[in-house]
Amino acid sequence: METSVRVERIDAYRWRVPRHGGMRTDGLIFADEGLMRDLEGDQAVQQVANVAHLPGIVGPAIAMPDIHWGYGFPIGGVAAFDLETGVVSPGGVGYDINCGVRLLATSLSISEARPRLGALVDALYRTIPSGVGASRSDVILQRRELEAVLREGARWAVEHGFGVPADLEAIEANGTLEGADPGAVSDRAKERGKSQLGTVGSGNHFVEVGYVAETFDAAAAARLGLEPGRLTVFIHSGSRGLGYQVCDDSLETMLRASAKYAIPLPDKQLCCAPLASPEARQYWGAMNAAANFAFANRQLMAHYARRALAQVFGPEAAERTHLVYDVCHNIAKIERHVVAGAPRRVCVHRKGATRAFPPGHPELASQFRDLGQPVLIPGDMGRYSYVLLGTEGAFRETFGSTCHGAGRRLSRHQAKKLARPRNILKELEAQGILVRAANRGTVDEEMPEAYKDVSRVVDVVHAAGIGRKVVQLKPVAVVKG
Amino acid sequence: MPYRFLSHTADAAVVLEAPDEAGLRAAGVAALRELLVGDSPVAVALERPIRASGNDTAERLINYLREVLYLYDAERFVPAEAGAEGVRGEPFQADRHRATREVKAVTYHGAEVRRGADGGLRATVVFDL
């Protein structure tokens, strides 16, 4: 499945995929030489070129430094479309609609917490179900409640006692995307979602306890409550089975729509419909509903993380734990950007990419207006993660987007083979990182060496000006699926 | 083995080879079963009906496998093998079946069925993990 697409170097951090064949625009990849070398032998660059074939694309088809081979769009892909001539593509959002991350900052320091980390990770493991098909027996939604979740997202969760109103100000779009239509979500999707709210799931999803290990911008870090040594909780999950089913349901419709509207597809997974079409409206309503489910999911997990903190460190520790931010990294949104010097509303697809709005952007809550939007970049469970801020550079060059993570370097099969003679759990414990997992196989597949060093990705983003480093977090305890 | 996994960094890609469309479905179920429950034994106790439509062989194959995955994920029906009218297998039992990983979806990425020089069919399917 290898392909070769011509790539031209623009500067130290930018590469152009020149328009050719059916491409309607260039591709633009942010990467250094080493990261570009990592792409040899797979289809990620071809996938950037494929996205450039879609009708109504505005600006280049963009890829972030954590680009890797996905399906349809590459992971790390960003593309914007004109509202009249452009399309929406479920393959540009992904199956895990509004997969995203959220970061909580506690009032505890790592030195205070370290003696009781074992109890904390056990409490997190007990209170937040993880693993394949994880479900909750204490939160099973009746149809009317589920539809309220799909309409209201994190706001529903807070109104039902899962969190505090201040949480909502620290969530992208305040935790509720407009345009959600629960009626557009199939019964199959609702069935899959009804007992999965408040569960982390499996694969690369996690709940991770860490601390602020390095500071790059002390003033911004203090504003976010991320002083050196501060204990944090990082949550990575999305819309679970409900979101997968929404995407899956939409693909048959979109394949038919692509034929109906005579849209040539270089890859069937890029099937799409004109934004003004009834097929697009149906997907849009269902996608936003699934995104709201994901916001509510992470809101419940944060609530149960606070409960675990209360069990181990007392109620005050939970009360003084605040939400730093929550971002989507698989979504399509209508946003206002400046294109060729003129303001224009476009539909921005981010698949494995994070919104990174600059200081002064009107969509940011007042507490972030002068700082820029916090951006959360998880790494692997053995090294570190980062908190960044959005920049003018991102707004100018990438439709206000930046990277979303480290990106895998080994396949799951390769990772398992490497892990087989070793005990990854023990190795991590020897490094001071406690891991609780529903399945040891997942730990092996998710071993630190399976991922690129996220600092390589973040350094490119920082140097290219599409994100600004604030702090680095190091993990001390992880719950995996 | 009628299927073999390709190296794929983020997801799982598998090549299926069979003399005909029914054989591709059988190979696809075998690959999916390995992804879902590894080498856990799965009894052929029941057959669940599947009607998979599509414009071509590739779409019919993907749509068939999507249904098999849905039955596993939503109804905990573990696939053992393809059946004439659907998929055969048994309900998930925690003491017999090891759920090895989450498969989010069967994708249409690169979905194509080709006929080889020997007259057999060859398909590549990418599963989202």
Coordinates of C-alpha atoms in Angstrom, one line a residue:
Chain A
M1 CA 0.0 0.0 0.0
E2 CA 3.0 2.3 -0.4
T3 CA 2.7 5.4 -2.7
S4 CA 5.1 8.1 -3.7
V5 CA 3.9 11.7 -3.9
R6 CA 6.3 14.5 -4.7
V7 CA 7.0 16.8 -1.8
E8 CA 9.0 20.1 -1.9
R9 CA 10.7 21.6 1.1
I10 CA 9.5 25.2 1.8
D11 CA 11.6 25.9 5.0
A12 CA 12.8 24.0 8.0
Y13 CA 9.3 23.2 9.2
R14 CA 7.1 23.3 6.1
W15 CA 6.7 21.0 3.1
R16 CA 4.5 21.5 0.0
V17 CA 2.7 18.7 -1.8
P18 CA 2.4 20.5 -5.2
R19 CA -1.0 20.4 -6.9
H20 CA -1.2 17.7 -9.5
G21 CA -3.8 15.4 -11.2
G22 CA -7.2 16.0 -9.7
M23 CA -5.9 18.0 -6.7
R24 CA -7.7 21.4 -6.4
T25 CA -5.0 22.9 -4.2
D26 CA -1.6 22.2 -2.7
G27 CA -0.9 20.2 0.4
L28 CA 1.0 21.8 3.3
I29 CA 2.8 19.6 5.9
F30 CA 4.3 20.9 9.1
A31 CA 7.3 18.8 10.0
D32 CA 11.1 18.8 10.4
E33 CA 13.3 16.5 8.3
G34 CA 13.2 13.7 10.8
L35 CA 9.4 13.6 11.1
M36 CA 9.1 13.6 7.3
R37 CA 11.5 10.7 7.1
D38 CA 9.2 8.8 9.5
L39 CA 6.4 9.0 6.8
E40 CA 8.3 7.1 4.2
G41 CA 6.7 3.8 3.4
D42 CA 3.1 4.6 4.3
Q43 CA 0.2 6.5 2.8
A44 CA 0.0 9.6 5.0
V45 CA 1.3 12.0 2.4
Q46 CA -0.9 10.5 -0.3
Q47 CA -3.8 11.1 2.0
V48 CA -2.9 14.8 2.2
A49 CA -3.0 14.9 -1.6
N50 CA -6.3 13.0 -1.6
V51 CA -8.0 15.6 0.7
A52 CA -6.9 18.3 -1.8
H53 CA -9.2 16.6 -4.4
L54 CA -12.4 17.5 -2.5
P55 CA -14.7 20.2 -3.9
G56 CA -14.8 23.7 -2.4
I57 CA -11.5 23.3 -0.4
V58 CA -10.3 26.7 0.8
G59 CA -6.5 27.1 1.2
P60 CA -4.2 24.1 1.3
A61 CA -4.9 20.6 2.6
I62 CA -2.9 20.8 5.8
A63 CA -1.2 18.2 8.0
M64 CA 0.3 18.7 11.5
P65 CA 3.7 17.3 12.6
D66 CA 2.0 14.3 14.2
I67 CA 0.7 13.3 10.8
H68 CA 0.3 9.6 10.3
W69 CA -1.5 7.1 8.1
G70 CA -5.2 7.1 8.9
Y71 CA -8.2 6.3 6.7
G72 CA -9.7 9.0 4.4
F73 CA -8.0 12.0 5.9
P74 CA -4.5 11.4 7.5
I75 CA -4.4 11.6 11.3
G76 CA -3.2 15.2 11.9
G77 CA -5.2 16.5 9.0
V78 CA -6.9 19.9 8.7
A79 CA -9.0 21.2 5.8
A80 CA -11.5 24.1 5.4
F81 CA -14.3 24.2 2.9
D82 CA -16.4 26.9 1.4
L83 CA -20.0 26.9 2.8
E84 CA -21.6 27.1 -0.7
T85 CA -19.3 25.0 -2.9
G86 CA -17.7 22.8 -0.3
V87 CA -18.4 19.5 1.5
V88 CA -18.5 17.9 4.8
S89 CA -16.8 14.4 5.0
P90 CA -17.2 12.0 8.0
G91 CA -13.8 10.7 7.0
G92 CA -12.5 14.2 7.9
V93 CA -13.8 13.9 11.4
G94 CA -13.2 10.2 12.2
Y95 CA -15.2 7.5 13.9
D96 CA -14.5 8.8 17.4
I97 CA -16.3 12.1 17.0
N98 CA -15.0 14.7 19.4
C99 CA -12.3 12.5 20.7
G100 CA -10.5 15.0 22.9
V101 CA -8.5 15.7 26.0
R102 CA -9.2 17.5 29.3
L103 CA -6.8 18.6 32.0
L104 CA -7.6 19.1 35.6
A105 CA -5.2 20.9 38.0
T106 CA -5.4 19.9 41.7
S107 CA -4.3 22.1 44.6
L108 CA -1.8 19.4 45.6
S109 CA 1.9 19.2 44.9
I110 CA 3.6 16.1 43.6
S111 CA 5.6 15.8 46.8
E112 CA 2.5 15.9 49.0
A113 CA 0.7 13.4 46.7
R114 CA 3.5 10.9 46.0
P115 CA 3.1 8.7 49.1
R116 CA -0.6 8.1 48.2
L117 CA -0.4 7.7 44.5
G118 CA -1.1 4.0 44.7
A119 CA -4.3 4.6 46.5
L120 CA -5.2 7.4 44.0
V121 CA -4.6 5.3 40.9
D122 CA -6.6 2.4 42.5
A123 CA -9.5 4.8 43.2
L124 CA -9.4 6.2 39.6
Y125 CA -9.4 2.6 38.2
R126 CA -12.5 1.7 40.4
T127 CA -14.5 4.9 39.7
I128 CA -13.9 5.3 35.9
P129 CA -14.6 2.1 34.0
S130 CA -12.0 1.3 31.4
G131 CA -11.4 -1.5 28.8
V132 CA -13.0 -2.9 25.8
G133 CA -16.8 -2.2 25.8
A134 CA -16.6 -0.5 29.3
S135 CA -19.9 0.5 30.7
R136 CA -21.4 2.0 33.9
S137 CA -24.1 0.3 35.9
D138 CA -24.7 3.5 37.9
V139 CA -25.3 5.8 35.0
I140 CA -27.7 4.2 32.5
L141 CA -29.6 6.8 30.5
Q142 CA -33.2 6.5 29.5
R143 CA -34.0 7.6 26.0
R144 CA -35.2 11.1 27.0
E145 CA -32.1 11.7 29.2
L146 CA -29.8 10.5 26.4
E147 CA -31.5 12.9 24.0
A148 CA -30.9 15.7 26.5
V149 CA -27.2 14.7 26.7
L150 CA -27.0 14.8 22.9
R151 CA -28.5 18.3 22.8
E152 CA -26.7 19.8 25.7
G153 CA -23.4 18.0 26.2
A154 CA -21.4 19.0 29.3
R155 CA -24.1 21.5 30.3
W156 CA -26.4 18.5 30.9
A157 CA -23.8 16.9 33.1
V158 CA -23.2 20.0 35.2
E159 CA -26.9 20.5 35.7
H160 CA -27.2 17.0 36.9
G161 CA -24.5 17.4 39.5
F162 CA -21.5 16.1 37.6
G163 CA -19.2 19.1 38.0
V164 CA -19.5 22.8 38.7
P165 CA -20.7 25.7 36.4
A166 CA -17.1 27.1 36.2
D167 CA -16.1 23.9 34.4
L168 CA -18.2 25.0 31.3
E169 CA -16.1 28.1 30.7
A170 CA -13.0 26.0 30.3
I171 CA -14.4 23.7 27.6
E172 CA -14.2 24.4 23.9
A173 CA -17.6 25.8 22.9
N174 CA -18.5 25.7 26.6
G175 CA -19.1 22.0 26.2
T176 CA -22.2 22.3 23.9
L177 CA -22.0 22.4 20.1
E178 CA -25.0 24.0 18.4
G179 CA -26.8 22.2 15.7
A180 CA -27.1 18.9 17.5
D181 CA -30.1 16.9 16.4
P182 CA -30.8 13.8 18.5
G183 CA -33.3 12.7 15.9
A184 CA -30.5 12.3 13.4
V185 CA -28.8 9.7 15.7
S186 CA -29.8 6.2 14.9
D187 CA -31.4 3.8 17.5
R188 CA -28.3 1.6 17.0
A189 CA -26.0 4.5 18.1
K190 CA -28.2 5.3 21.0
E191 CA -28.2 1.7 22.1
R192 CA -24.4 1.6 22.0
G193 CA -24.2 4.9 24.0
K194 CA -26.7 4.5 26.7
S195 CA -24.5 2.8 29.3
Q196 CA -21.1 4.2 28.2
L197 CA -21.3 7.8 29.5
G198 CA -18.5 8.3 32.0
T199 CA -16.2 5.5 30.7
V200 CA -12.7 5.9 29.2
G201 CA -12.8 2.9 26.8
S202 CA -9.7 1.2 25.4
G203 CA -6.8 1.7 22.9
N204 CA -5.0 4.9 23.3
H205 CA -7.5 6.4 25.7
F206 CA -6.4 7.0 29.3
V207 CA -6.7 8.8 32.6
E208 CA -3.3 10.0 33.7
V209 CA -2.0 11.6 36.9
G210 CA 1.0 13.8 36.3
Y211 CA 2.7 16.9 37.5
V212 CA 4.2 20.1 36.1
A213 CA 7.8 19.2 35.4
E214 CA 9.1 22.0 33.3
T215 CA 7.9 25.5 32.6
F216 CA 8.4 27.5 29.4
D217 CA 6.2 30.5 30.2
A218 CA 5.9 31.1 33.9
A219 CA 3.3 33.9 33.7
A220 CA 1.0 31.9 31.4
A221 CA 1.4 28.7 33.6
A222 CA 0.5 30.6 36.7
R223 CA -2.6 32.0 35.0
L224 CA -3.7 28.4 34.2
G225 CA -2.9 27.2 37.7
L226 CA 0.0 25.1 36.5
E227 CA 2.8 26.1 38.9
P228 CA 5.9 23.9 39.1
G229 CA 5.2 20.5 40.8
R230 CA 1.4 20.9 40.6
L231 CA -0.4 17.6 40.5
T232 CA -2.7 17.2 37.4
V233 CA -5.2 14.7 35.9
F234 CA -5.3 14.3 32.2
I235 CA -8.3 12.5 30.5
H236 CA -8.3 11.3 26.9
S237 CA -11.6 9.8 25.5
G238 CA -14.4 10.6 23.1
S239 CA -17.9 9.6 22.1
R240 CA -17.4 5.9 22.6
G241 CA -19.6 3.5 20.7
L242 CA -22.3 6.1 20.0
G243 CA -19.9 8.2 18.0
Y244 CA -18.4 5.3 16.1
Q245 CA -21.9 4.3 15.1
V246 CA -22.9 7.8 14.0
C247 CA -19.9 7.9 11.7
D248 CA -20.5 4.3 10.5
D249 CA -24.2 5.1 9.8
S250 CA -23.3 8.2 7.8
L251 CA -20.8 6.5 5.4
E252 CA -23.4 4.6 3.4
T253 CA -25.4 7.8 3.0
M254 CA -22.3 9.8 2.0
L255 CA -21.2 7.1 -0.5
R256 CA -24.6 7.5 -2.2
A257 CA -24.4 11.3 -1.9
S258 CA -21.0 11.4 -3.5
A259 CA -22.4 9.5 -6.5
K260 CA -25.6 11.7 -6.6
Y261 CA -23.6 15.0 -6.6
A262 CA -20.9 13.6 -9.0
I263 CA -18.1 14.1 -6.6
P264 CA -15.0 12.0 -7.7
L265 CA -13.4 10.3 -4.8
P266 CA -9.7 9.2 -4.7
D267 CA -10.6 7.1 -1.6
K268 CA -14.1 5.9 -0.7
Q269 CA -13.5 6.8 2.9
L270 CA -13.5 10.5 1.8
C271 CA -17.1 10.2 0.8
C272 CA -18.9 13.4 1.4
A273 CA -21.9 15.7 0.6
P274 CA -22.2 19.4 -0.3
L275 CA -22.6 21.4 2.9
A276 CA -26.0 22.7 1.7
S277 CA -27.4 19.3 1.0
P278 CA -29.9 17.3 3.1
E279 CA -27.4 14.5 3.5
A280 CA -24.9 17.0 5.0
R281 CA -27.6 18.4 7.3
Q282 CA -28.4 15.0 8.6
Y283 CA -24.7 14.2 9.3
W284 CA -24.2 17.6 10.8
G285 CA -27.0 17.1 13.3
A286 CA -25.8 13.6 14.3
M287 CA -22.1 14.6 14.5
N288 CA -22.8 17.6 16.8
A289 CA -25.0 15.3 19.0
A290 CA -22.2 12.8 19.2
A291 CA -19.7 15.6 20.0
N292 CA -22.0 16.7 22.9
F293 CA -22.1 13.1 24.1
A294 CA -18.2 13.2 24.2
F295 CA -18.2 16.5 26.1
A296 CA -20.6 15.0 28.7
N297 CA -18.5 11.8 28.8
R298 CA -15.3 13.7 29.8
Q299 CA -17.4 15.9 32.2
L300 CA -18.5 12.7 34.0
M301 CA -15.0 11.3 34.1
A302 CA -13.7 14.5 35.6
H303 CA -16.4 14.3 38.2
Y304 CA -15.4 10.8 39.1
A305 CA -11.7 11.8 39.1
R306 CA -12.6 14.5 41.7
R307 CA -14.4 11.8 43.7
A308 CA -11.3 9.6 43.6
L309 CA -9.2 12.6 44.8
A310 CA -11.7 13.2 47.6
Q311 CA -11.5 9.5 48.7
V312 CA -7.7 9.7 48.9
F313 CA -6.9 13.3 49.9
G314 CA -10.2 14.5 51.4
P315 CA -13.1 16.6 50.1
E316 CA -11.1 19.8 50.0
A317 CA -8.7 18.3 47.4
A318 CA -11.7 17.7 45.1
E319 CA -13.3 21.1 45.7
R320 CA -10.0 22.8 44.9
T321 CA -9.4 20.9 41.6
H322 CA -10.2 23.1 38.6
L323 CA -10.6 22.4 35.0
V324 CA -7.7 23.9 33.0
Y325 CA -9.3 23.2 29.6
D326 CA -11.0 20.6 27.4
V327 CA -10.4 20.4 23.6
C328 CA -11.8 18.3 20.7
H329 CA -9.4 16.8 18.3
N330 CA -11.8 15.1 15.9
I331 CA -14.5 17.5 14.7
A332 CA -15.8 19.7 11.9
K333 CA -17.0 23.2 12.8
I334 CA -18.2 26.4 11.1
E335 CA -15.8 29.1 11.9
R336 CA -14.9 32.6 10.7
H337 CA -11.4 33.0 9.3
V338 CA -9.5 35.4 7.2
V339 CA -8.8 34.0 3.7
A340 CA -6.8 36.0 1.2
G341 CA -7.3 39.1 3.3
A342 CA -11.1 38.8 3.6
P343 CA -13.2 37.4 6.5
R344 CA -15.0 34.3 5.5
R345 CA -17.0 31.6 7.2
V346 CA -15.7 28.1 6.4
C347 CA -16.2 24.5 7.6
V348 CA -13.0 23.4 9.2
H349 CA -12.4 19.7 9.6
R350 CA -9.9 18.7 12.2
K351 CA -9.0 15.0 12.4
G352 CA -6.3 14.4 14.9
A353 CA -5.7 18.2 15.2
T354 CA -6.6 20.7 17.9
R355 CA -8.2 24.1 17.7
A356 CA -5.6 26.7 18.7
F357 CA -7.3 30.1 18.7
P358 CA -5.1 33.2 19.4
P359 CA -5.4 35.8 22.1
G360 CA -8.3 38.1 21.5
H361 CA -10.4 35.6 19.7
P362 CA -14.1 36.4 20.5
E363 CA -15.0 32.7 21.0
L364 CA -12.6 32.3 24.0
A365 CA -14.0 32.7 27.5
S366 CA -13.0 35.9 29.2
Q367 CA -10.3 34.2 31.4
F368 CA -8.4 33.1 28.2
R369 CA -9.1 36.2 26.0
D370 CA -5.7 37.8 26.6
L371 CA -3.8 34.5 26.9
G372 CA -5.0 32.5 23.9
Q373 CA -6.7 29.2 24.0
P374 CA -5.1 26.4 26.0
V375 CA -4.0 23.5 23.9
L376 CA -3.5 20.0 25.4
I377 CA -1.0 17.7 23.8
P378 CA -0.7 14.2 25.4
G379 CA 2.4 12.2 24.8
D380 CA 3.0 8.5 25.7
M381 CA 2.6 7.1 29.2
G382 CA 6.3 6.9 29.9
R383 CA 7.5 10.3 29.0
Y384 CA 5.6 13.6 29.0
S385 CA 2.7 15.7 27.7
Y386 CA 2.5 19.4 27.0
V387 CA 0.2 22.4 27.5
L388 CA 0.5 25.0 24.8
L389 CA -1.4 28.2 23.8
G390 CA -3.0 29.1 20.5
T391 CA -1.3 31.8 18.4
E392 CA -1.9 34.3 15.6
G393 CA 0.4 32.2 13.5
A394 CA -2.0 29.2 13.7
F395 CA -4.9 31.5 13.0
R396 CA -3.2 32.9 9.9
E397 CA -1.7 29.6 8.5
T398 CA -3.7 26.6 9.7
F399 CA -7.3 27.8 10.3
G400 CA -6.5 28.2 14.0
S401 CA -5.2 24.6 14.4
T402 CA -2.2 22.7 15.7
C403 CA -1.1 19.2 16.5
H404 CA -2.9 16.7 18.9
G405 CA -0.4 14.2 20.1
A406 CA 2.7 12.2 19.5
G407 CA 1.6 9.9 16.7
R408 CA 2.5 6.2 16.7
R409 CA 5.8 5.0 15.3
L410 CA 5.3 1.3 15.7
S411 CA 2.3 -0.8 14.7
R412 CA 0.4 -2.5 17.5
H413 CA 1.8 -5.8 16.2
Q414 CA 5.4 -4.5 16.3
A415 CA 4.9 -3.1 19.8
K416 CA 3.5 -6.4 21.1
K417 CA 6.4 -8.3 19.7
L418 CA 8.9 -5.9 21.3
A419 CA 7.0 -6.1 24.6
R420 CA 6.6 -9.9 24.7
P421 CA 9.9 -10.7 26.5
R422 CA 9.5 -7.7 28.8
N423 CA 7.2 -6.6 31.6
I424 CA 6.1 -3.1 30.6
L425 CA 4.1 -2.6 33.8
K426 CA 7.2 -3.3 35.9
E427 CA 9.4 -1.2 33.8
L428 CA 7.1 1.8 34.1
E429 CA 6.8 1.2 37.9
A430 CA 10.6 1.2 38.1
Q431 CA 10.5 4.7 36.5
G432 CA 8.0 5.8 39.1
I433 CA 4.9 5.4 36.9
L434 CA 2.1 3.2 38.3
V435 CA -0.2 1.7 35.7
R436 CA -3.6 0.0 36.2
A437 CA -5.1 -1.6 33.1
A438 CA -8.1 -3.7 32.2
N439 CA -5.9 -5.6 29.7
R440 CA -2.2 -6.2 29.8
G441 CA -2.2 -6.5 26.0
T442 CA -3.3 -2.8 25.7
V443 CA -0.4 -1.8 27.9
D444 CA 2.0 -3.6 25.6
E445 CA 0.5 -2.1 22.5
E446 CA 0.6 1.3 24.1
M447 CA 4.2 1.0 25.4
P448 CA 6.2 4.3 25.3
E449 CA 8.4 3.2 22.4
A450 CA 5.3 2.7 20.3
Y451 CA 5.0 6.4 20.0
K452 CA 7.1 9.2 18.6
D453 CA 8.7 11.5 21.2
V454 CA 6.0 14.1 21.5
S455 CA 8.6 16.8 22.2
R456 CA 9.7 16.5 18.6
V457 CA 6.2 17.3 17.5
V458 CA 5.7 20.1 19.9
D459 CA 9.1 21.7 19.1
V460 CA 8.1 21.9 15.4
V461 CA 4.7 23.5 16.3
H462 CA 6.4 26.0 18.6
A463 CA 9.2 26.8 16.1
A464 CA 6.7 27.2 13.2
G465 CA 4.6 29.5 15.3
I466 CA 1.4 27.5 15.3
G467 CA 1.4 26.9 19.0
R468 CA 3.4 28.2 22.0
K469 CA 4.8 26.0 24.8
V470 CA 3.7 26.7 28.4
V471 CA 4.5 23.7 30.5
Q472 CA 5.6 20.1 30.2
L473 CA 3.8 17.5 32.4
K474 CA 5.3 14.1 33.5
P475 CA 3.1 11.1 34.3
V476 CA 3.2 9.3 37.7
A477 CA 0.1 7.1 37.4
V478 CA -2.0 5.9 34.5
V479 CA -5.3 4.1 34.0
K480 CA -5.5 2.3 30.6
G481 CA -8.3 0.4 29.0
Chain B
M1 CA -4.3 -18.8 6.2
P2 CA -6.7 -16.8 4.0
Y3 CA -5.7 -13.5 5.5
R4 CA -2.5 -11.7 6.6
F5 CA -2.1 -8.5 8.5
L6 CA 0.0 -5.7 6.9
S7 CA 2.2 -3.3 8.8
H8 CA 0.1 -0.3 9.7
T9 CA 1.2 2.2 12.3
A10 CA -2.2 3.4 13.7
D11 CA -4.8 0.9 12.7
A12 CA -5.0 -2.7 11.3
A13 CA -4.9 -3.5 7.6
V14 CA -5.5 -7.0 6.4
V15 CA -5.2 -8.7 3.0
L16 CA -7.9 -11.2 2.3
E17 CA -7.5 -13.8 -0.4
A18 CA -10.2 -16.3 -1.6
P19 CA -11.6 -17.9 -4.7
D20 CA -14.9 -16.0 -4.5
E21 CA -17.0 -13.5 -2.6
A22 CA -18.1 -16.0 0.0
G23 CA -14.5 -16.9 0.6
L24 CA -13.6 -13.2 1.2
R25 CA -16.4 -12.9 3.8
A26 CA -15.1 -16.0 5.5
A27 CA -11.5 -14.6 5.5
G28 CA -12.8 -11.2 6.7
V29 CA -14.6 -12.8 9.7
A30 CA -11.5 -14.8 10.6
A31 CA -9.4 -11.7 10.6
L32 CA -11.9 -9.7 12.6
R33 CA -12.4 -12.5 15.1
E34 CA -8.6 -12.6 15.7
L35 CA -8.6 -8.8 16.3
L36 CA -11.5 -9.0 18.7
V37 CA -10.9 -12.1 20.8
G38 CA -7.4 -13.3 19.8
D39 CA -7.2 -17.1 19.8
S40 CA -10.2 -17.6 22.3
P41 CA -12.3 -20.6 21.2
V42 CA -15.6 -19.5 19.7
A43 CA -18.3 -22.1 19.2
V44 CA -20.6 -22.2 16.2
A45 CA -23.8 -22.2 18.2
L46 CA -26.0 -19.7 16.4
E47 CA -26.3 -18.0 13.1
R48 CA -27.3 -14.3 13.0
P49 CA -28.7 -13.1 9.6
I50 CA -26.9 -10.4 7.7
R51 CA -28.1 -8.7 4.6
A52 CA -25.2 -6.8 3.2
S53 CA -25.8 -4.6 0.1
G54 CA -23.4 -2.5 -1.9
N55 CA -22.6 -1.2 -5.4
D56 CA -19.7 -3.6 -5.8
T57 CA -17.9 -6.6 -4.2
A58 CA -15.8 -4.3 -2.0
E59 CA -18.7 -2.4 -0.6
R60 CA -20.6 -5.6 0.0
L61 CA -17.6 -7.1 1.8
I62 CA -17.1 -4.0 4.0
N63 CA -20.9 -3.7 4.7
Y64 CA -21.0 -7.4 5.7
L65 CA -18.0 -6.9 8.1
R66 CA -19.6 -3.7 9.6
E67 CA -22.6 -5.8 10.5
V68 CA -20.5 -8.5 12.1
L69 CA -18.7 -5.9 14.2
Y70 CA -22.0 -4.2 15.2
L71 CA -23.3 -7.6 16.4
Y72 CA -20.2 -8.0 18.5
D73 CA -20.0 -4.5 19.9
A74 CA -23.7 -3.9 20.6
E75 CA -25.1 -7.4 21.2
R76 CA -21.9 -9.2 22.4
F77 CA -22.3 -11.9 19.7
V78 CA -18.8 -13.3 19.1
P79 CA -18.2 -14.3 15.4
A80 CA -16.7 -17.7 14.7
E81 CA -17.2 -18.0 11.0
A82 CA -19.1 -16.7 8.0
G83 CA -22.4 -18.4 7.4
A84 CA -24.5 -18.8 4.2
E85 CA -27.0 -16.3 5.4
G86 CA -25.0 -14.3 8.0
V87 CA -22.4 -15.0 10.6
R88 CA -22.1 -17.9 13.0
G89 CA -20.8 -17.8 16.5
E90 CA -22.0 -17.5 20.2
P91 CA -22.8 -15.0 22.9
F92 CA -19.7 -13.5 24.7
Q93 CA -18.8 -15.3 27.9
A94 CA -16.1 -13.6 30.0
D95 CA -14.8 -17.0 31.2
R96 CA -14.2 -18.3 27.7
H97 CA -13.6 -15.2 25.6
R98 CA -10.7 -12.7 26.0
A99 CA -11.7 -9.3 24.6
T100 CA -8.3 -8.3 23.3
R101 CA -8.9 -4.9 21.8
E102 CA -11.5 -2.4 20.7
V103 CA -12.2 -2.3 17.0
K104 CA -14.0 1.0 16.3
A105 CA -15.0 0.3 12.7
V106 CA -14.5 -1.4 9.4
T107 CA -13.5 1.4 7.1
Y108 CA -13.9 2.0 3.3
H109 CA -10.3 3.2 3.1
G110 CA -8.7 1.8 0.0
A111 CA -11.6 -0.6 -0.3
E112 CA -11.0 -2.5 -3.5
V113 CA -11.3 -6.1 -4.6
R114 CA -9.0 -7.3 -7.4
R115 CA -8.9 -10.5 -9.4
G116 CA -5.5 -12.1 -9.5
A117 CA -3.8 -13.9 -12.4
D118 CA -4.9 -17.2 -10.8
G119 CA -8.6 -16.1 -11.0
G120 CA -8.9 -15.6 -7.2
L121 CA -10.0 -12.4 -5.4
R122 CA -7.8 -10.2 -3.2
A123 CA -9.1 -7.4 -1.0
T124 CA -7.5 -5.1 1.6
V125 CA -9.5 -4.0 4.5
V126 CA -8.5 -1.4 7.1
F127 CA -10.0 -1.6 10.6
D128 CA -10.0 1.5 12.8
L129 CA -8.6 0.7 16.2

